[in-house]
Tab-separated table of C-alpha atoms in Angstrom:
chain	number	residue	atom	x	y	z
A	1	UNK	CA	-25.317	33.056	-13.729
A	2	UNK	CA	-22.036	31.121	-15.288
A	3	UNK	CA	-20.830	28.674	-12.510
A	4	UNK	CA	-17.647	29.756	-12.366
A	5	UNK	CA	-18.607	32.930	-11.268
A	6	UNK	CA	-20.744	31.818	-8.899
A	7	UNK	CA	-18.271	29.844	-7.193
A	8	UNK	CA	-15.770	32.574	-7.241
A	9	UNK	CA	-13.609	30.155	-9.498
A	10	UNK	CA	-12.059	30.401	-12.724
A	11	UNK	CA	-12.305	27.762	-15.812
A	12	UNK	CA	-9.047	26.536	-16.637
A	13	UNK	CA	-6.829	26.832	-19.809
A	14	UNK	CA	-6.611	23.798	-22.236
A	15	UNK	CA	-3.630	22.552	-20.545
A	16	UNK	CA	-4.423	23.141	-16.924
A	17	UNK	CA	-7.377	21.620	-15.962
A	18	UNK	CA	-6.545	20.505	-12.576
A	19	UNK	CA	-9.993	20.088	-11.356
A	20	UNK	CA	-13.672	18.840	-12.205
A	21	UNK	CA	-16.170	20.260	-11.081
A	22	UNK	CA	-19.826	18.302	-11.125
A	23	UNK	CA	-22.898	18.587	-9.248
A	24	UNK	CA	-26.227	16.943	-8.477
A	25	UNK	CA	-27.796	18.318	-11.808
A	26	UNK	CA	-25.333	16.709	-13.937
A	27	UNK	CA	-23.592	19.808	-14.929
A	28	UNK	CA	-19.979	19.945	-15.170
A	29	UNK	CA	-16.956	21.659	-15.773
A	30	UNK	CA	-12.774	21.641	-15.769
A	31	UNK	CA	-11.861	24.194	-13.132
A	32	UNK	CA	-8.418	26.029	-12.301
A	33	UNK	CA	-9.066	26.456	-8.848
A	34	UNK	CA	-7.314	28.482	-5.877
A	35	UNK	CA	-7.431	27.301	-2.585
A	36	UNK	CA	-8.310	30.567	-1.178
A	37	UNK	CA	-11.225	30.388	-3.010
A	38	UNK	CA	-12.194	26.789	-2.060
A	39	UNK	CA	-11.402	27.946	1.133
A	40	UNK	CA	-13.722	30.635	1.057
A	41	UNK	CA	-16.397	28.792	-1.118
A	42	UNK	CA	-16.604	26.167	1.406
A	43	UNK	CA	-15.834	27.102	4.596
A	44	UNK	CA	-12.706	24.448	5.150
A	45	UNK	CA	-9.260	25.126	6.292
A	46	UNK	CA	-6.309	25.385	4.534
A	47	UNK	CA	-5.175	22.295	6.513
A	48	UNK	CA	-7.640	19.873	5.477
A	49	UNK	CA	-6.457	21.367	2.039
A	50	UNK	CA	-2.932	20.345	2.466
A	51	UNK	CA	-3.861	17.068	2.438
A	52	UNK	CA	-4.931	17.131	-1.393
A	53	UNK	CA	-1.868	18.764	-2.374
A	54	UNK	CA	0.057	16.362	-4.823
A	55	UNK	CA	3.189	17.730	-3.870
A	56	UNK	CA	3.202	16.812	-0.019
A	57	UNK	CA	3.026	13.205	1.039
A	58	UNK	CA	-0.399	12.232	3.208
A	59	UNK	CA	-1.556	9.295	4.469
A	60	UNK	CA	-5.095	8.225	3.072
A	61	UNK	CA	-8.015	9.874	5.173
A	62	UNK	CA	-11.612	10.692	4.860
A	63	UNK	CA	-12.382	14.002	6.890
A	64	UNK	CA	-15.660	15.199	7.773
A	65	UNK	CA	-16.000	18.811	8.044
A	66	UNK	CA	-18.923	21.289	8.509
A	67	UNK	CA	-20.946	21.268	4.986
A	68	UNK	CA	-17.950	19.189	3.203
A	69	UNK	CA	-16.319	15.737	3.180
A	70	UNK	CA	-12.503	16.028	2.068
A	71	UNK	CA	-11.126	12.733	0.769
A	72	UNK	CA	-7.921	11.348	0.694
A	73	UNK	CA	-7.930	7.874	-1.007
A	74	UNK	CA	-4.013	8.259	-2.791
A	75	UNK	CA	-4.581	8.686	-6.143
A	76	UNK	CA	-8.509	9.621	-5.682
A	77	UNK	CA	-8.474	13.841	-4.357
A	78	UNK	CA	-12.000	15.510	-4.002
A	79	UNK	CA	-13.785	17.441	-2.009
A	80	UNK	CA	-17.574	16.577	-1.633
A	81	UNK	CA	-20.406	19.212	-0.917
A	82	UNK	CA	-24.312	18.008	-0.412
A	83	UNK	CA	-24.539	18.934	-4.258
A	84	UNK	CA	-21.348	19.162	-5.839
A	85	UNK	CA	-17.882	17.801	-5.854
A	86	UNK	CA	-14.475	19.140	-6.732
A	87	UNK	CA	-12.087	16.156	-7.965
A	88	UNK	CA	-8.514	16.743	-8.520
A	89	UNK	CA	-6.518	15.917	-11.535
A	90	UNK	CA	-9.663	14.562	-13.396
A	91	UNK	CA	-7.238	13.514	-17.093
A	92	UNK	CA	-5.371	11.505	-14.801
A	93	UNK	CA	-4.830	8.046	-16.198
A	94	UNK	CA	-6.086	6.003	-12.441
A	95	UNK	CA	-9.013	9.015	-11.932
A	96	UNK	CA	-10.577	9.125	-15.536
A	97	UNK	CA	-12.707	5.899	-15.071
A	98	UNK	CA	-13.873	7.588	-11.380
A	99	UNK	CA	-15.067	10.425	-13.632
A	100	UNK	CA	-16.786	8.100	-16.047
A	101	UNK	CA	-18.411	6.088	-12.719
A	102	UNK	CA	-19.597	9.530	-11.616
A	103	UNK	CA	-20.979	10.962	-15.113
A	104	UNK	CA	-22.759	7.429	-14.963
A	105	UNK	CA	-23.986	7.197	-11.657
A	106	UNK	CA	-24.884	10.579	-10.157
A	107	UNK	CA	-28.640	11.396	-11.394
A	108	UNK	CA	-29.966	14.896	-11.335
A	109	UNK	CA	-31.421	15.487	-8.624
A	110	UNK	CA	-33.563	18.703	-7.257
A	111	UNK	CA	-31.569	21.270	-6.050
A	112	UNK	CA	-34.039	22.590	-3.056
A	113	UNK	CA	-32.770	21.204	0.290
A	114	UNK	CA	-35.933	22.283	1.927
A	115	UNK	CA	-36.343	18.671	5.063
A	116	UNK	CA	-40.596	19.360	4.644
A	117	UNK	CA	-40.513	19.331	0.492
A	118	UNK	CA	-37.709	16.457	0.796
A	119	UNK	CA	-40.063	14.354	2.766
A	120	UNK	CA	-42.836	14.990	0.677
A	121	UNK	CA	-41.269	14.010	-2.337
A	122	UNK	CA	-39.629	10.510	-0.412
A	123	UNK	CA	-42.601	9.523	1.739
A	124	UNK	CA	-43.912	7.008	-0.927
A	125	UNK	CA	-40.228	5.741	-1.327
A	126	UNK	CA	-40.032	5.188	2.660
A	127	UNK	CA	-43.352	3.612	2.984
A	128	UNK	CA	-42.014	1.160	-0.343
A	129	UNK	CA	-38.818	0.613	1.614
A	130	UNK	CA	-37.010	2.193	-1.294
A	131	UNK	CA	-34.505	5.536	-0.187
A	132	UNK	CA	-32.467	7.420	-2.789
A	133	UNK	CA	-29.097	8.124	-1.026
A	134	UNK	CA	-28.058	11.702	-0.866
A	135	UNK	CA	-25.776	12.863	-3.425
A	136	UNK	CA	-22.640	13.339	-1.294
A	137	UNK	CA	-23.050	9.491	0.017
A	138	UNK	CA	-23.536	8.321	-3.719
A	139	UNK	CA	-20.142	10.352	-4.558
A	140	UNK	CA	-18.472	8.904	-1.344
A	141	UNK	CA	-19.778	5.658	-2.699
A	142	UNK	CA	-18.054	6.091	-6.326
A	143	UNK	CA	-14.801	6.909	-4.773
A	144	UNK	CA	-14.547	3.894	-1.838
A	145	UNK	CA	-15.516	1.620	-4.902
A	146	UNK	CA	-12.919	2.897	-7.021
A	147	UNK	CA	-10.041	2.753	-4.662
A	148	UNK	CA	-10.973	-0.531	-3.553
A	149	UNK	CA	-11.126	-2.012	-7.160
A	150	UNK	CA	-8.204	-0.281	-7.361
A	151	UNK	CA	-5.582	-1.301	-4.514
A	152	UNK	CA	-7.613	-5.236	-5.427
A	153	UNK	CA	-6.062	-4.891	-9.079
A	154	UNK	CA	-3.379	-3.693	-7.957
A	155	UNK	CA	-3.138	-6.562	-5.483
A	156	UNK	CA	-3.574	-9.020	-8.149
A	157	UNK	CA	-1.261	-7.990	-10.625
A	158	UNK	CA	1.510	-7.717	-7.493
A	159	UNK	CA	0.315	-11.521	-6.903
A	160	UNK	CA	0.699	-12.726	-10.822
A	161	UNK	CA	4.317	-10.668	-10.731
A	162	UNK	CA	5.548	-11.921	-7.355
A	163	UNK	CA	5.253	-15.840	-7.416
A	164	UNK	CA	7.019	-16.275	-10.681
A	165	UNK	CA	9.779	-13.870	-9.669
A	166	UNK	CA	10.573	-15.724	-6.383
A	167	UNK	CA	9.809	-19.189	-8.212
A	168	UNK	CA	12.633	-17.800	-10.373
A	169	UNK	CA	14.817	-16.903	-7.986
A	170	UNK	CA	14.769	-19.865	-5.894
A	171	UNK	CA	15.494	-22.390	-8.556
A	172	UNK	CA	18.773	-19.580	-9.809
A	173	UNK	CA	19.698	-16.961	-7.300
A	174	UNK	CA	21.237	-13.987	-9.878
A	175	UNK	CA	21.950	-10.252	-9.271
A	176	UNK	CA	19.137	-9.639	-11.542
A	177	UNK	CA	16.407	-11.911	-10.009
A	178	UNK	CA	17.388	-10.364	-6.523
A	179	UNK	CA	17.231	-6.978	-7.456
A	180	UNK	CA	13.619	-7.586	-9.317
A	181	UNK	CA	12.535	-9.796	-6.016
A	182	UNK	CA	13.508	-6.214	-4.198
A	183	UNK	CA	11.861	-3.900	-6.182
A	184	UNK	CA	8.533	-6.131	-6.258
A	185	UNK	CA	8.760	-6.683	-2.512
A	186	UNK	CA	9.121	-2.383	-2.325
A	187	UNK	CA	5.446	-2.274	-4.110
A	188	UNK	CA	4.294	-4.951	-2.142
A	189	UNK	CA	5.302	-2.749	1.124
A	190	UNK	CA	3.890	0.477	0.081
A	191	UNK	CA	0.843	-1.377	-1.018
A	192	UNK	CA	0.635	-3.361	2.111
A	193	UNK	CA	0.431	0.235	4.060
A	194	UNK	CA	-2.332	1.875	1.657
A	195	UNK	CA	-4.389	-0.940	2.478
A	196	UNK	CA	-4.044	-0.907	6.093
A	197	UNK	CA	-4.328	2.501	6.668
A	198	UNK	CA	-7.873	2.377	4.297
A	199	UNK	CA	-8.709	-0.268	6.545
A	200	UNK	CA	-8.316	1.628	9.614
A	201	UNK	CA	-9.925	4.344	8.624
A	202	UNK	CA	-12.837	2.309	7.461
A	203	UNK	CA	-12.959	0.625	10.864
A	204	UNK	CA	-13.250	3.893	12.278
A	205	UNK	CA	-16.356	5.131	10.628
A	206	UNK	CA	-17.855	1.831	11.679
A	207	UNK	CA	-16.759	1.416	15.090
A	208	UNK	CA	-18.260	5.424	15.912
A	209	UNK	CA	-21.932	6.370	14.618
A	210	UNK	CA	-21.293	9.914	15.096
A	211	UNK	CA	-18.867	9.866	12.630
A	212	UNK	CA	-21.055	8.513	9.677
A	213	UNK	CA	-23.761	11.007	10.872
A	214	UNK	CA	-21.374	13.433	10.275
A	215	UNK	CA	-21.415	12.519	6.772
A	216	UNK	CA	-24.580	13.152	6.152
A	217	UNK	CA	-24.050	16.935	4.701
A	218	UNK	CA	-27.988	16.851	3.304
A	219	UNK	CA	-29.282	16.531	6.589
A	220	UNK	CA	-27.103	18.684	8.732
A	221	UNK	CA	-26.744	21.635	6.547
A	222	UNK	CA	-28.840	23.369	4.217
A	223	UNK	CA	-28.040	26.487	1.785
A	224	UNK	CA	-29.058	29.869	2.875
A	225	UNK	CA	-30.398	32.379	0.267
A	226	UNK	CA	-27.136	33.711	0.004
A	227	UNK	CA	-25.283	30.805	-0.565
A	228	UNK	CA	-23.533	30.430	2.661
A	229	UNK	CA	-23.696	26.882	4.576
A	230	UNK	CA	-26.447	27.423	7.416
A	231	UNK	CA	-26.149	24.942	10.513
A	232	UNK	CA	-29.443	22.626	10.475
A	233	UNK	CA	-31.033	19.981	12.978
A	234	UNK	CA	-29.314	16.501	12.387
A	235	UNK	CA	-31.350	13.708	12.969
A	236	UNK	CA	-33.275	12.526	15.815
A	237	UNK	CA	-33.432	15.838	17.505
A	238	UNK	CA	-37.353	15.571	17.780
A	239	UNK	CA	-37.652	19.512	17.609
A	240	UNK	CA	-37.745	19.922	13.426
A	241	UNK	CA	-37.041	16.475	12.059
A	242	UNK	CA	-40.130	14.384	11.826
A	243	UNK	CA	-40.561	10.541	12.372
A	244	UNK	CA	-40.517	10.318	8.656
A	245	UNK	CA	-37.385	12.571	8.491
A	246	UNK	CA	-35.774	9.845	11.461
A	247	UNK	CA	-36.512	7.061	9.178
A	248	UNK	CA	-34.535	8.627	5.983
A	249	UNK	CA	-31.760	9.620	8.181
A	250	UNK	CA	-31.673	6.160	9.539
A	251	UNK	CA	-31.793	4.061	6.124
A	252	UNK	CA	-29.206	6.379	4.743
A	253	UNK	CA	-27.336	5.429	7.832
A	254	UNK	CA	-27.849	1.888	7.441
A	255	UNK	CA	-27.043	2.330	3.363
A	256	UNK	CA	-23.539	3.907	4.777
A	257	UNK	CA	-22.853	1.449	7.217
A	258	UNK	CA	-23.314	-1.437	5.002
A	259	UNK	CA	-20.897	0.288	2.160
A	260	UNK	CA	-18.767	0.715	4.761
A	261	UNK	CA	-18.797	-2.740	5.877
A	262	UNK	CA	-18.836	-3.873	2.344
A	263	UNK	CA	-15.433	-1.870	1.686
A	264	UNK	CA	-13.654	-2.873	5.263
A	265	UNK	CA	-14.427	-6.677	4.075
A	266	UNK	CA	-12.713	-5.780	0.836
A	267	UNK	CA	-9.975	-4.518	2.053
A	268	UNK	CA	-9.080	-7.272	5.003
A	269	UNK	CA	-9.536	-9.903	1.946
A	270	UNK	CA	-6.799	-7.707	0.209
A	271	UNK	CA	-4.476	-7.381	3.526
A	272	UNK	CA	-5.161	-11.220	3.909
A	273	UNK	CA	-3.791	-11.679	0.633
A	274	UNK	CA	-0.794	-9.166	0.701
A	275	UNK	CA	0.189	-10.927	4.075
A	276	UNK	CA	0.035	-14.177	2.281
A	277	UNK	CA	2.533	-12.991	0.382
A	278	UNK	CA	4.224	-11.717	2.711
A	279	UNK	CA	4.715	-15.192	4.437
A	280	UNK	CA	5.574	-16.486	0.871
A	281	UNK	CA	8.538	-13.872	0.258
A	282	UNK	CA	9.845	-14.606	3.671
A	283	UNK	CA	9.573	-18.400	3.364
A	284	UNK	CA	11.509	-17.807	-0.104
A	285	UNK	CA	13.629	-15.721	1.958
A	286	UNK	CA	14.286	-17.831	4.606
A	287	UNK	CA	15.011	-20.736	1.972
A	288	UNK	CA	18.297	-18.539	-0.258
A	289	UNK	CA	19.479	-17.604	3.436
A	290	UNK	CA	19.420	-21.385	3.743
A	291	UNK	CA	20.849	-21.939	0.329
A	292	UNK	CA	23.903	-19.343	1.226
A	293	UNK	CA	24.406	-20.712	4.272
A	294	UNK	CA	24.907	-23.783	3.018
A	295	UNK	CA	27.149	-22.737	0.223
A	296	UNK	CA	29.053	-20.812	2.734
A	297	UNK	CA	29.895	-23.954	5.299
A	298	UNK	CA	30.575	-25.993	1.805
A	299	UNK	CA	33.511	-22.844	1.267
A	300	UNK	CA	34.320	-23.299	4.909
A	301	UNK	CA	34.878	-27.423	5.047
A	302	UNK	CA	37.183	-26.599	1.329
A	303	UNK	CA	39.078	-23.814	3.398
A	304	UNK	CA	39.771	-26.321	5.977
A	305	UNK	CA	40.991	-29.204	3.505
A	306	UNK	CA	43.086	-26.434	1.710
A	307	UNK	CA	44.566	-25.074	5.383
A	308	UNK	CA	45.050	-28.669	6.389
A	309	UNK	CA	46.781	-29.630	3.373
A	310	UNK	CA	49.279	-26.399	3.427
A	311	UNK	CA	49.779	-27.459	6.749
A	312	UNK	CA	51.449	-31.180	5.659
A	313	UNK	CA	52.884	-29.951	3.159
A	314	UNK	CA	54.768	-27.016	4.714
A	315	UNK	CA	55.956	-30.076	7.024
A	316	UNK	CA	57.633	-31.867	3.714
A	317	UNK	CA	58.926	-28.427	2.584
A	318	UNK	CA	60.646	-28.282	6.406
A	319	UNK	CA	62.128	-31.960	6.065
A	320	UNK	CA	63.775	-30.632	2.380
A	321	UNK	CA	65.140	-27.874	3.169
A	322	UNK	CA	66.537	-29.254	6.241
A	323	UNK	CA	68.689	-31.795	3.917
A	324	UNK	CA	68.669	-29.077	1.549
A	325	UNK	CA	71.341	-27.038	3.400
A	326	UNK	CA	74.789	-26.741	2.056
A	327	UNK	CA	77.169	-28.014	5.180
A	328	UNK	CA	79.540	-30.872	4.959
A	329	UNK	CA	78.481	-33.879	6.769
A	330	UNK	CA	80.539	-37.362	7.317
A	331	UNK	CA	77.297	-39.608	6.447
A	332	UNK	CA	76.827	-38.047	2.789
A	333	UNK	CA	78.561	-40.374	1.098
A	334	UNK	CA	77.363	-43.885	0.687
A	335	UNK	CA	74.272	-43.841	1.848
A	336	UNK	CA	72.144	-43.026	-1.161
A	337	UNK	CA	69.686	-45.544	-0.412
A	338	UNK	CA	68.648	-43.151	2.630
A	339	UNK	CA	66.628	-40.742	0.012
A	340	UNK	CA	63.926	-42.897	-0.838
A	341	UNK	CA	63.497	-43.754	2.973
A	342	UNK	CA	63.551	-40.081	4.199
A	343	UNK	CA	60.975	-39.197	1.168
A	344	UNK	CA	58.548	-42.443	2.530
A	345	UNK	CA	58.935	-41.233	5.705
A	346	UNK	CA	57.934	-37.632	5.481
A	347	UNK	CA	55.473	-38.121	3.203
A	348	UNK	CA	53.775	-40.548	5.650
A	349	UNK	CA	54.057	-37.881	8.502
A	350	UNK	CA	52.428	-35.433	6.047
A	351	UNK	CA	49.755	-37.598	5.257
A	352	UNK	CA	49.177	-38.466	8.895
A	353	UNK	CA	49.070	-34.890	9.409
A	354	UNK	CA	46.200	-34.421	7.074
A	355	UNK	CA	44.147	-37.485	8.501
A	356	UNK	CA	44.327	-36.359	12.263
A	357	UNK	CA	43.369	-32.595	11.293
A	358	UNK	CA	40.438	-34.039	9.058
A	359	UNK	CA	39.424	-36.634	11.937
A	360	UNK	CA	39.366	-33.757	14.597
A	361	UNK	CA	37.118	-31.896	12.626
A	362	UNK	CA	34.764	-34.810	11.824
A	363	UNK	CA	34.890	-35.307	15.360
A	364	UNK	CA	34.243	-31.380	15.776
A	365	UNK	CA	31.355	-32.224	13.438
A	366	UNK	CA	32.980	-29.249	11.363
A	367	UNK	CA	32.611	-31.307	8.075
């Protein structure tokens, strides 16, 4: 039967392929698909779809819901069955080498879920110490490794872009180094918060076991004959699952846990280093508030020389006009020698004018 009839889905026109669609036997295909029909397909509501639209702003998030795992990881949409997974916008430039990491890394693997054929065919692997991971962990796998290599590029290339910018700007502070400083410390923000909210959401997984057993779609669901998601025991119920079946569910526990871990230390590295730089921008900050501040008391002590020096000479311009005034006086004849004395004079008041007001202010400790 053709797969997209199975699935109730539709294949996509040249330019529309929206979707991939590839499961554990290494068949794949480029899907247009509705969400009332991934709704229906795999029993998940239309608000753990929202959070894969494009169009609507989400934060990153890794929801695990009965017989499918939707993730969120930004860039990185897909929804992940126990043998197939549905990821979004697969000729997208950041998701093409996840599709290339999948087409490389997901084997073909048997398609009957039956726990007592399962354990047959991984009893020699358990008693080696060896455990193939299920195929939804090895997708989870794929994508937590991409978006980590991803936001740690990212990361990088913010680091190489961000120290010359603010060297820059601290030895010449310009309207264009400020507003590339800005728009570097914008990426470094939103960055900063797609890290930290993957880290919390990795903590979360590890801080709760029932959330990583959760994950484990293989183990708690199995297919029905008529291709509806059955409920199954999880593991260490004692009532179906054997010791053997304990053990598998354990290591693939343990296998989760430790890419978990693996990914959490990843990511605090990367928020260690984006708060480094953090600290550096606001040290480089802190030092051009300094600069302008400086520059700014330097205007304020020439303001003052300029007011002080208005001041004295406004005083001279008094002392002119005052013998500047056109009444008869007794005493203007005969005494031109007066003039040079009244000019000494005032100009000594003016400059003792100036020398107090600068004094006060050195005093002040204004200059």
């Amino acid at each position: 039967m053709d797969r997209e009839n199975e699935y109730g889905l539709r294949r996509s026109g040249v330019g529309s392929r929206t979707w991939i669609l590839m499961d554990s036997s290494g068949q794949e295909a480029f899907l247009d698909v509705d969400k009332y029909a991934l709704m229906h397909r795999l029993q998940i509501h239309a608000r753990d779809l929202r959070i894969l639209d494009p169009q609507l702003s989400y934060p990153l998030a890794i929801l695990s819901r009965k017989g499918a795992i939707v993730v969120n990881l930004g860039h990185i949409k897909a929804i992940i069955t126990h043998r197939e997974v549905f990821l979004r916008d697969p000729m997208d430039v950041d998701v093409e080498p996840v599709v290339k990491d999948l087409r490389r890394r997901l084997r073909p693997m048997n398609s009957e879920r039956n726990v007592n054929t399962e354990i047959r065919q991984r009893q020699p692997e358990l008693e080696n110490g060896e455990v193939d991971s299920p195929f939804e962990l090895r997708v989870l796998e794929v994508a937590l490794e991409a978006i980590c290599s991803y936001l740690s590029t990212h990361t990088s290339d913010l680091e190489a872009a961000i120290y010359p910018a603010l060297d820059m700007l601290t030895s010449k502070v310009t309207s264009d180094n400020l507003d590339r400083a800005r728009k570097l410390k914008s990426q470094m923000t939103r960055l900063t918060a797609r890290v930290q909210k993957l880290r919390d959401e990795l903590e979360l997984f590890l801080d709760d076991d029932d959330h990583i057993q959760h994950l484990h779609l293989s183990r708690n669901t199995t297919h029905g004959p008529d291709g509806q998601l059955n409920d199954f025991e999880t593991c260490g119920d004692g009532s179906i699952a054997s010791n053997a079946t304990i053990r598998v569910c354990s290591n693939d526990t343990e296998l989760l846990e430790m890419l978990f871990e693996a990914c959490f230390m990843q990511m605090d590295g990367t928020l260690n280093r984006l708060a480094k730089l953090r600290e550096y921008i606001d040290s480089t900050e802190g030092y051009i508030n300094i600069q302008h501040e400086s520059r700014r008391n330097q205007l304020i002590q020439l303001e003052l020389f300029l007011t002080a020096g208005s001041l004295s000479l406004s005083f001279y311009g008094l002392v002119a006009g005052i013998f500047g005034v056109s009444i008869p006086y007794s005493w203007s004849t005969g005494h031109a020698y007066v003039f040079k004395w009244v000019n000494m004079l005032t100009g000594t008041i003016c400059i003792s004018i100036f020398m107090v007001v600068f004094l006060y202010a050195r005093f002040k400790g204004l200059v």
